Short mmCIF file of C-alpha atoms in Angstrom, two decimals:
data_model
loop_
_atom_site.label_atom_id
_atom_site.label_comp_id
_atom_site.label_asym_id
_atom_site.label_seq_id
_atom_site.Cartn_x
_atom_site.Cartn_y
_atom_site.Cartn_z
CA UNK A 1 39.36 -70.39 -59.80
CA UNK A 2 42.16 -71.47 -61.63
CA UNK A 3 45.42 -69.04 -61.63
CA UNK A 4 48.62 -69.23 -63.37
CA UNK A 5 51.90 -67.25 -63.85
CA UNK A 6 52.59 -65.47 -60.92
CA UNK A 7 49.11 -65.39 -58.96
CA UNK A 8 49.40 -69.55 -58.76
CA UNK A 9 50.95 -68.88 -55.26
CA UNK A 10 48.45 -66.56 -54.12
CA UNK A 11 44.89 -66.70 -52.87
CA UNK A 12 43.46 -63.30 -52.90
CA UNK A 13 41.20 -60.90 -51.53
CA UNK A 14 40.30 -57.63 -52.08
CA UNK A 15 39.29 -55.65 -49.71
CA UNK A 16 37.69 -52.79 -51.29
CA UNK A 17 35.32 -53.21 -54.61
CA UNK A 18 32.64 -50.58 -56.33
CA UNK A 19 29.44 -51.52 -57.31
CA UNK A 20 27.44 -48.61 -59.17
CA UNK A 21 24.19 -48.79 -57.48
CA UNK A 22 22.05 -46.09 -59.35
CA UNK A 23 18.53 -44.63 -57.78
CA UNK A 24 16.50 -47.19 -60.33
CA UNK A 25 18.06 -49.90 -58.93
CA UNK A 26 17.25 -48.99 -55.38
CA UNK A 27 13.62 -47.90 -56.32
CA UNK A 28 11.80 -51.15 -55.40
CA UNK A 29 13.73 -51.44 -52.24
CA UNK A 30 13.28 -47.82 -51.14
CA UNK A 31 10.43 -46.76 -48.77
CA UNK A 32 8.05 -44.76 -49.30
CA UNK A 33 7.56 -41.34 -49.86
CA UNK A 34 11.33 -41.65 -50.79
CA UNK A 35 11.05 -43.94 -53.46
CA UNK A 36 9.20 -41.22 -55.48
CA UNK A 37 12.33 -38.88 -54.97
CA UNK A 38 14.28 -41.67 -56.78
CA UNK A 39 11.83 -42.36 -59.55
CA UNK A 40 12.21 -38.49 -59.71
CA UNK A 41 15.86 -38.36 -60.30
CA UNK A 42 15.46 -41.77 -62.85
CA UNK A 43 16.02 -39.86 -65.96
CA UNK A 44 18.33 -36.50 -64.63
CA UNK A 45 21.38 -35.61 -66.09
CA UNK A 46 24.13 -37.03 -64.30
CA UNK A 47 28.41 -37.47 -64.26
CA UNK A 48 30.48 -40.09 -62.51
CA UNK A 49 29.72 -39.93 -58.92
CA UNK A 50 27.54 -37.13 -59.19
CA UNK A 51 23.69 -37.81 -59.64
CA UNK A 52 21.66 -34.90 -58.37
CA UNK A 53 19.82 -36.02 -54.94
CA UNK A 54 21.55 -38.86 -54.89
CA UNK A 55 25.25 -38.66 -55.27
CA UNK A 56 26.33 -34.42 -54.85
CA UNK A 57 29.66 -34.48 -55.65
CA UNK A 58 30.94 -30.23 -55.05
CA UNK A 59 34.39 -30.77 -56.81
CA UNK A 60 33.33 -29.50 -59.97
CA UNK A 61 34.64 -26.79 -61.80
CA UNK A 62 37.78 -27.94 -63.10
CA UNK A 63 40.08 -28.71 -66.65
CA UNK A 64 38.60 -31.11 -68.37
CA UNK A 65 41.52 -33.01 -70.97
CA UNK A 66 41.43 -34.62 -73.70
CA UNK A 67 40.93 -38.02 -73.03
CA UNK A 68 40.35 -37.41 -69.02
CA UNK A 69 40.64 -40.88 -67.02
CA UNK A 70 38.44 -43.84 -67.42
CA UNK A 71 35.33 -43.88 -65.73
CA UNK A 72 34.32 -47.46 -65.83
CA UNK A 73 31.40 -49.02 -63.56
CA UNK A 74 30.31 -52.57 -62.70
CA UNK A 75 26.93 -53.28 -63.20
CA UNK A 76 25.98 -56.78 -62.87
CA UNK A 77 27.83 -59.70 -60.46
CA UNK A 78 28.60 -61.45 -63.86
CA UNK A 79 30.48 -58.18 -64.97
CA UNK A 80 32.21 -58.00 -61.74
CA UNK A 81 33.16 -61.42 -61.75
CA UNK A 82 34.84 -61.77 -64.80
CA UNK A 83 36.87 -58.74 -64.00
CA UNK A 84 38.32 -60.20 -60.83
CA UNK A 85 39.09 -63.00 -62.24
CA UNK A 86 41.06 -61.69 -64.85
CA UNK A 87 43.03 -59.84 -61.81
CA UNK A 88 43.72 -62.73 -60.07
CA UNK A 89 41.63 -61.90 -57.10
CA UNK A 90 39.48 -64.74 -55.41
CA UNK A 91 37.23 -62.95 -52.92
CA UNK A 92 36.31 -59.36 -52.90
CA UNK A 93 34.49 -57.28 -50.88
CA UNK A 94 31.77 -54.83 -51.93
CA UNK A 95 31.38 -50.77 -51.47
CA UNK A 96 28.72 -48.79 -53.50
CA UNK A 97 29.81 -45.77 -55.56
CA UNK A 98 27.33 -43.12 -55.39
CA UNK A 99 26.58 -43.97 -52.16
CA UNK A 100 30.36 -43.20 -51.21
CA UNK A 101 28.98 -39.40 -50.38
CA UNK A 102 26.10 -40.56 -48.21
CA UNK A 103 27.73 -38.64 -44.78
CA UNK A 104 26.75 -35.86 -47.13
CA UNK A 105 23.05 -35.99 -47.11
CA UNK A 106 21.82 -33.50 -44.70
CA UNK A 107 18.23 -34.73 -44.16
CA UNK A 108 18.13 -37.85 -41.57
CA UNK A 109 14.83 -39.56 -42.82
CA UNK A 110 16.68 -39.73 -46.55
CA UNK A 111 19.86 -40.78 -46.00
CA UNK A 112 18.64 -43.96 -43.61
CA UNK A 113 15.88 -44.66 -46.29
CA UNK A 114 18.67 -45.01 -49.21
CA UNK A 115 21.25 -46.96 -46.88
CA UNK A 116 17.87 -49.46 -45.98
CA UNK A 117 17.09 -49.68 -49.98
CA UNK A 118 20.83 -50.13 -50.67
CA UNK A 119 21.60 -53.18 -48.12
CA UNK A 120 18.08 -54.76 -48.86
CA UNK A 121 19.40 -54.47 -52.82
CA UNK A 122 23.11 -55.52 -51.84
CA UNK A 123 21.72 -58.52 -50.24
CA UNK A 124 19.14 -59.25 -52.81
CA UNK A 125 21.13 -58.78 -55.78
CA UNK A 126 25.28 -59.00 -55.42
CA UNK A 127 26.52 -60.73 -51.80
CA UNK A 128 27.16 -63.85 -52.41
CA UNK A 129 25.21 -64.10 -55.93
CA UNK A 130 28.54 -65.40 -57.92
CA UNK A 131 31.52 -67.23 -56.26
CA UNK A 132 33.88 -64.56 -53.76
CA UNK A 133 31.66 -61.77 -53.86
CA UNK A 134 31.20 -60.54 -50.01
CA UNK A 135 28.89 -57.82 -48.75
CA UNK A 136 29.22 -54.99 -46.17
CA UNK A 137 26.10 -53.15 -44.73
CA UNK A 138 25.87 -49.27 -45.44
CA UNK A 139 25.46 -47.97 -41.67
CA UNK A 140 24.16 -44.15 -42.38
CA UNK A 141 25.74 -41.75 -39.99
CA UNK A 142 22.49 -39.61 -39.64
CA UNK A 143 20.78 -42.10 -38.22
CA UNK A 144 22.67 -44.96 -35.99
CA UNK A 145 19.80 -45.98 -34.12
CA UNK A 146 18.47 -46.82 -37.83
CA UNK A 147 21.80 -48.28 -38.94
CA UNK A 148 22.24 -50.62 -35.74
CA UNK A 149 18.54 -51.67 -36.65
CA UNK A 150 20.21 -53.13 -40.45
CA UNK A 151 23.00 -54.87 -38.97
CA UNK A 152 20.82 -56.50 -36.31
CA UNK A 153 18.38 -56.98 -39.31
CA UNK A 154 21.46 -58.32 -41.52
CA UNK A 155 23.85 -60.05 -39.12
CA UNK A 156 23.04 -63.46 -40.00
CA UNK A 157 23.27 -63.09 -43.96
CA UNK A 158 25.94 -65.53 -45.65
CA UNK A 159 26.97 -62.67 -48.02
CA UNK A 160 27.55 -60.04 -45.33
CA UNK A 161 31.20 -59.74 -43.51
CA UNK A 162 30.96 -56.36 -42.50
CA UNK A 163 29.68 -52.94 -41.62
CA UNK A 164 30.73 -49.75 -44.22
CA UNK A 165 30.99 -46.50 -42.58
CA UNK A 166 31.64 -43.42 -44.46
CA UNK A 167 33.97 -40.90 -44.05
CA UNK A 168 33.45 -39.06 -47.18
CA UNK A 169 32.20 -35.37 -45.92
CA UNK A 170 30.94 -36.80 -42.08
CA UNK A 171 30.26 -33.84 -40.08
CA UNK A 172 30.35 -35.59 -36.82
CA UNK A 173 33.50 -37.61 -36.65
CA UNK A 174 33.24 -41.65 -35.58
CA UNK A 175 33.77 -41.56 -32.03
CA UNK A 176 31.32 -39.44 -30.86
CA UNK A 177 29.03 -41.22 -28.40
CA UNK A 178 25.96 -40.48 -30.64
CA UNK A 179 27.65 -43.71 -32.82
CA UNK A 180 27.40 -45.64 -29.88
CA UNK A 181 24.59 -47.81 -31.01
CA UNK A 182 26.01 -48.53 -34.62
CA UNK A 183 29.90 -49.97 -32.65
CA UNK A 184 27.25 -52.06 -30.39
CA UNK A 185 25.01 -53.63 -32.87
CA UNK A 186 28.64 -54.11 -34.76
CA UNK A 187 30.33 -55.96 -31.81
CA UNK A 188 27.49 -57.69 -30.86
CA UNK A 189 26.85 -59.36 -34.46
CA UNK A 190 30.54 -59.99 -35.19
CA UNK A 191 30.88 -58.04 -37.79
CA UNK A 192 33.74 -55.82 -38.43
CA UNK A 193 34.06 -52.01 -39.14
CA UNK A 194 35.68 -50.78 -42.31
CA UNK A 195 36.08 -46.50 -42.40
CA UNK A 196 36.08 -45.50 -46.16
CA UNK A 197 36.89 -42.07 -46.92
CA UNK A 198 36.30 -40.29 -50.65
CA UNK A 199 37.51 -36.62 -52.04
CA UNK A 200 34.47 -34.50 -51.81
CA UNK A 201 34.38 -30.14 -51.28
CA UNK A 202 31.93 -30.02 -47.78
CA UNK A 203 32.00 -27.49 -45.09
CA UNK A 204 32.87 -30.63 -42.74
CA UNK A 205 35.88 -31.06 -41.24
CA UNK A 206 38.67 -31.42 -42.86
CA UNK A 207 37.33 -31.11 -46.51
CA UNK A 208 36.17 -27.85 -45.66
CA UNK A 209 40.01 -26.73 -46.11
CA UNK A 210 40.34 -27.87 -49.39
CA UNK A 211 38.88 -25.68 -51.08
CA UNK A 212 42.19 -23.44 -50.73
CA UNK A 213 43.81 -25.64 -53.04
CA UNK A 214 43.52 -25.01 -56.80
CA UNK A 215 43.85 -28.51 -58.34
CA UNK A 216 42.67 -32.28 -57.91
CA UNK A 217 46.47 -32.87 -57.57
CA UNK A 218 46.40 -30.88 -53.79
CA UNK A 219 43.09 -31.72 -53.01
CA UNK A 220 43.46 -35.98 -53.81
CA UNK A 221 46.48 -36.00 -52.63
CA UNK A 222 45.35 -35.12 -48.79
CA UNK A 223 41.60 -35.81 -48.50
CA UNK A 224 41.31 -39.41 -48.22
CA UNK A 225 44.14 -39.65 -45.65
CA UNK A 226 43.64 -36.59 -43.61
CA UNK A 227 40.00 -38.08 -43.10
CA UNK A 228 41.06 -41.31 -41.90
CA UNK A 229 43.81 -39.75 -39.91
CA UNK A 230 40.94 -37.70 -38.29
CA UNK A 231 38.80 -40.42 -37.55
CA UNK A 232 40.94 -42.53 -36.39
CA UNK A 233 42.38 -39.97 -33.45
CA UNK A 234 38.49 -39.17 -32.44
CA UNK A 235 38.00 -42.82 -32.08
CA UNK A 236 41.16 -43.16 -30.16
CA UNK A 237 40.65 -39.77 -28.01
CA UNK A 238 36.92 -41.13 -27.43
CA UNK A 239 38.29 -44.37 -25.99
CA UNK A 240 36.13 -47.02 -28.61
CA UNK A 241 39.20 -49.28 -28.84
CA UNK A 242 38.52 -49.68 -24.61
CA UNK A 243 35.09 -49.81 -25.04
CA UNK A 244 34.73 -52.02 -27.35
CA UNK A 245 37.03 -54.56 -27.67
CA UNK A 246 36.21 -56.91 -29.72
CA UNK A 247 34.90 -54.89 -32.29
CA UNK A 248 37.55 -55.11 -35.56
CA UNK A 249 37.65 -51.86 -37.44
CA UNK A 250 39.61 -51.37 -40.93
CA UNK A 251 40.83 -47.89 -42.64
CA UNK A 252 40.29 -48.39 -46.27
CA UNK A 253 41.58 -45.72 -49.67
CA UNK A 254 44.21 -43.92 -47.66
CA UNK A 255 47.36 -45.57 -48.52
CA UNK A 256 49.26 -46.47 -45.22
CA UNK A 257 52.25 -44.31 -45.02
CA UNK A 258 50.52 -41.95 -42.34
CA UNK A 259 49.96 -44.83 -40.35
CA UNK A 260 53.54 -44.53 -38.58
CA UNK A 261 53.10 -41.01 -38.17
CA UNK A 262 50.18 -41.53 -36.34
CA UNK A 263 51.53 -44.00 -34.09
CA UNK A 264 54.52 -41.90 -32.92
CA UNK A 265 52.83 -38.56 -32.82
CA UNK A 266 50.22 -39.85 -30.63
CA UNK A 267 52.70 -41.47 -28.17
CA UNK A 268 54.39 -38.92 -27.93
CA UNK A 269 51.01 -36.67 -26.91
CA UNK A 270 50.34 -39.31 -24.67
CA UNK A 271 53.63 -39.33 -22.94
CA UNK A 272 52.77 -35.58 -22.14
CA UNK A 273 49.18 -35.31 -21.88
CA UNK A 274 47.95 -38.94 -20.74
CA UNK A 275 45.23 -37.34 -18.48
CA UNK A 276 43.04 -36.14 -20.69
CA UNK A 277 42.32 -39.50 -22.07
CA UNK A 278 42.60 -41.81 -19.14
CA UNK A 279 40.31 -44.15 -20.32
CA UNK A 280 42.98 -45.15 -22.68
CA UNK A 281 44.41 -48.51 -21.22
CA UNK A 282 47.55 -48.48 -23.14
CA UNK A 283 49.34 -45.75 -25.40
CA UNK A 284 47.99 -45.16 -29.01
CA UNK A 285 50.06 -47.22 -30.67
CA UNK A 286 48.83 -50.40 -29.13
CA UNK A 287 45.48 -49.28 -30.65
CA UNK A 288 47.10 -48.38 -34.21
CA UNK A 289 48.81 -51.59 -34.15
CA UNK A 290 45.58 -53.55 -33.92
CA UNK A 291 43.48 -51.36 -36.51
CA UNK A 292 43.71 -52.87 -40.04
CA UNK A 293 44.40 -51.24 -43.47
CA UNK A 294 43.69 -51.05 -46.83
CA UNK A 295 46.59 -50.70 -49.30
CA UNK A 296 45.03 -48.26 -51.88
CA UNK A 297 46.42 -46.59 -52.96
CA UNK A 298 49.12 -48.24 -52.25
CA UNK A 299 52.63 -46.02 -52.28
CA UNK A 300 55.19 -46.35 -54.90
CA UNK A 301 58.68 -45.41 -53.33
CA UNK A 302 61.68 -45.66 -55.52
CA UNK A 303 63.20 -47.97 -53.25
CA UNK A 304 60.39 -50.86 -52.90
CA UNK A 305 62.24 -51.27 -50.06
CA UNK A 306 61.06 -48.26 -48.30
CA UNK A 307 57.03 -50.00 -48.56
CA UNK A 308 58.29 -52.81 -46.21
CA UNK A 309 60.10 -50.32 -43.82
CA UNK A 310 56.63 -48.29 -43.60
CA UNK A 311 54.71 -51.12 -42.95
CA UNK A 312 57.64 -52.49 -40.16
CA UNK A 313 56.93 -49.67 -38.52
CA UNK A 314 53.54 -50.09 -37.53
CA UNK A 315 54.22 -54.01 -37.44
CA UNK A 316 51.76 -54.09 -39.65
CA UNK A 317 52.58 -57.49 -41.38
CA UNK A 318 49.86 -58.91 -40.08
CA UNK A 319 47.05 -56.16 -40.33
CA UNK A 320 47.34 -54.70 -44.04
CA UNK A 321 45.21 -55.66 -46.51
CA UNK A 322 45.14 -55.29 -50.31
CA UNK A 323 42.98 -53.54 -51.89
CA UNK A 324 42.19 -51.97 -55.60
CA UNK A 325 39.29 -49.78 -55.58
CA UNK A 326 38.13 -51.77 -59.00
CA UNK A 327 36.97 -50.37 -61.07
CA UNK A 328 37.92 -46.60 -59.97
CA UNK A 329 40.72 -44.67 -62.78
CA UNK A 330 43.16 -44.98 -59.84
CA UNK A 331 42.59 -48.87 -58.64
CA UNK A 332 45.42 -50.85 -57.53
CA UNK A 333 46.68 -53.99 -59.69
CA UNK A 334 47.81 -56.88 -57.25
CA UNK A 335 51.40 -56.59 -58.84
CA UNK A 336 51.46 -53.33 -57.29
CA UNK A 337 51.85 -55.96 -54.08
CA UNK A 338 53.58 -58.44 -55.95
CA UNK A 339 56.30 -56.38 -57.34
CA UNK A 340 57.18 -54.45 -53.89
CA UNK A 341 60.27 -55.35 -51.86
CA UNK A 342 58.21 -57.24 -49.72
CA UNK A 343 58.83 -61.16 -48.49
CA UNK A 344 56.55 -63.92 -50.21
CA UNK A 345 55.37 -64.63 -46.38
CA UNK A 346 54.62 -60.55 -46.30
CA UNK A 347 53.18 -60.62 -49.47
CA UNK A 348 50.71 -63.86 -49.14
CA UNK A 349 49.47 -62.51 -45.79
CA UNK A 350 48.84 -58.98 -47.01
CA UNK A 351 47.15 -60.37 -50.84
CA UNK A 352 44.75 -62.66 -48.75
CA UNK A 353 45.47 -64.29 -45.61
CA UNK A 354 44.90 -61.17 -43.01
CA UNK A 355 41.97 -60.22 -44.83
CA UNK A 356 40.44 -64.30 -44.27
CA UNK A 357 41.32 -63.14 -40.56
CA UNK A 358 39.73 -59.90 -40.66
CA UNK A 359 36.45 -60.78 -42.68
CA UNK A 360 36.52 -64.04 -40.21
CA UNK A 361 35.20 -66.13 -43.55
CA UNK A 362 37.42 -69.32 -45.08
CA UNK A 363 38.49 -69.54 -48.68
CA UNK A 364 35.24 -70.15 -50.07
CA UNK A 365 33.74 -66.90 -48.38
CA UNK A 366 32.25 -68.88 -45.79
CA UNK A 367 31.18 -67.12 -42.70
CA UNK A 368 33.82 -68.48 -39.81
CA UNK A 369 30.67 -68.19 -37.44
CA UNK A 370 31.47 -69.13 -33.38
CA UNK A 371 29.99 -72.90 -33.89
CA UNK A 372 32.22 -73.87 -37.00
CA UNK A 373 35.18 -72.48 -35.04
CA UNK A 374 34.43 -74.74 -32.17
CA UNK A 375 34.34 -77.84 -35.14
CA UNK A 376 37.42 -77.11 -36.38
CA UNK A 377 39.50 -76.44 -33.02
CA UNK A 378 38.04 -79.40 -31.33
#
């Protein structure tokens, strides 16, 4: 692709992407009997994010205004390719939409069937199908045995770089040994972890408590981080970082200013209470420094230089990642990058190069598998 103005200096990739996967495009790749709850639900009234038995989004109930926000979906690769291109961005890397709320389903046998139909249709239809367009396999949380089967299943695809696991309403938090087999299978294949969270009303933990709030402006404002934030201290309090090395993991649509937070509270727990978790090998931080993140959405200070002391503080120049959300009302433009107070060496890692690193694929999207790296280092 051919950029000018002020993307000519930048390769990019973006991390975090929305396909709108719908339940008749996952009907020929769905088992049965659950394909005929799909063809069931083909023709029901539905709203952005919210198809009954398929996507049940509870944060209804609120002002609608004039106008409202934009509620655009991509449909086809072509659509989605033309869009990137038009923001710059070289590679991107695929989430569903409805699916978004699967850690909601509460029956086992469904939720695996639609995450089976959904990477069978990912893989069949977008990954890899037009130039920088990059794959990630839903792993259902109600089912890991099922979801370590897929990436086992999926490990070797071209068009897959990762494993997607939802945060959105999960009423067992990552961590829990019951995941064991999902961060196994992931290790094992290569393949990173990326935790996405989503605003959703769910008696789990910690959307539960926002129902006390009154508006979308109290309840987006905390949901996606306070998930993330929660995950991230079961996996740490649950040791996976020790136990699994080698396994990569990503916190995506949380912003990154609790990052630092997190970093020095938990030190400072450790400093104090280091034997309850004495399988940790090192404080917290060490572990926070070596996640990745996602940039959206990406804060705004007033001083851009304040963005480059957050991310300095969890030396995070070389694990922070752009990404958009495209085509959500509230994605990220990469000027939102390129106009901070950051460096152009800050910037070019964070718009693409830690990302190639993360995703372990080269500028085309090509899988960096173990015998090309031994090629190109010998």
């Amino acid at each position: 692709m051919i950029k000018k103005g002020q993307y000519e200096d930048f390769f990019i990739v973006d991390a975090d992407v929305h396909i709108n996967e719908t339940p008749e495009d996952l009907i020929p790749y769905c088992d049965l009997p659950w394909r005929k709850a799909l063809e069931a639900i083909v023709n029901v009234p539905r709203r952005y994010l919210n198809i009954p038995g398929f996507a049940p989004q509870f944060s209804g109930n609120r002002p609608f205004w004039p106008g409202g926000f934009d509620k655009k979906t991509v449909n086809t690769p072509d659509q989605l390719r033309e869009e990137l291109t038009e923001l710059g961005i070289d590679i991107a890397i695929i989430f569903p939409d409805n699916l978004l709320l699967i850690a909601t389903f509460p029956q086992r046998e469904y939720a695996a069937a639609l995450a089976r139909a959904y990477n069978a249709y990912l893989v069949d239809q977008w990954a890899d199908k037009r130039e920088g367009l990059k794959g990630l396999l839903l792993a259902a949380p109600q089912d890991p045995v099922d979801a370590a089967r897929e990436i086992n299943k999926y490990k070797d695809e071209e068009g897959i770089v990762g494993v997607y696991l939802p945060c959105g309403g999960l009423h067992t938090l990552w961590g829990h040994e019951m995941y064991n087999p999902i961060f196994e299978a992931a290790e094992a294949a290569g393949l990173p972890v990326i935790f996405h969270s989503v605003l959703t009303l769910n008696t789990a933990f910690p959307f539960n408590g926002l129902e006390q709030f009154e508006t979308e402006f109290a309840r987006h404002a905390l949901a996606h981080s306070m998930s993330l934030m929660f995950n991230m201290l079961r996996l740490i309090e649950t040791g996976v970082p020790v136990r699994y090395p080698n396994l990569k993991m990503c916190f995506i649509e949380g912003g990154i200013s609790w990052v630092p937070y997190m970093s020095m509270r938990l030190d400072k727990e450790y400093m104090e209470r280091r034997r309850y978790v004495q399988h940790l090998e090192k404080p917290p931080s060490h572990y926070i420094k070596n996640f990745y993140y996602g940039t959206q959405p990406i804060e705004e200070p007033e001083n851009p230089g304040d963005l480059a002391k957050v991310i300095e503080l969890y030396e995070g120049e070389n694990t922070t990642m752009f990404a958009s959300d495209w085509p959500h009302h509230d994605f990220d433009h990469p000027r939102a990058i390129l106009n901070s107070g950051l460096s152009k060496e800050v910037k070019r890692k964070i718009l693409g190069e830690n990302a190639l690193a993360f995703f372990d694929i080269d500028r085309q999207g090509k899988r960096m598998r173990s015998h090309d790296k031994k090629g190109i280092l010998s």
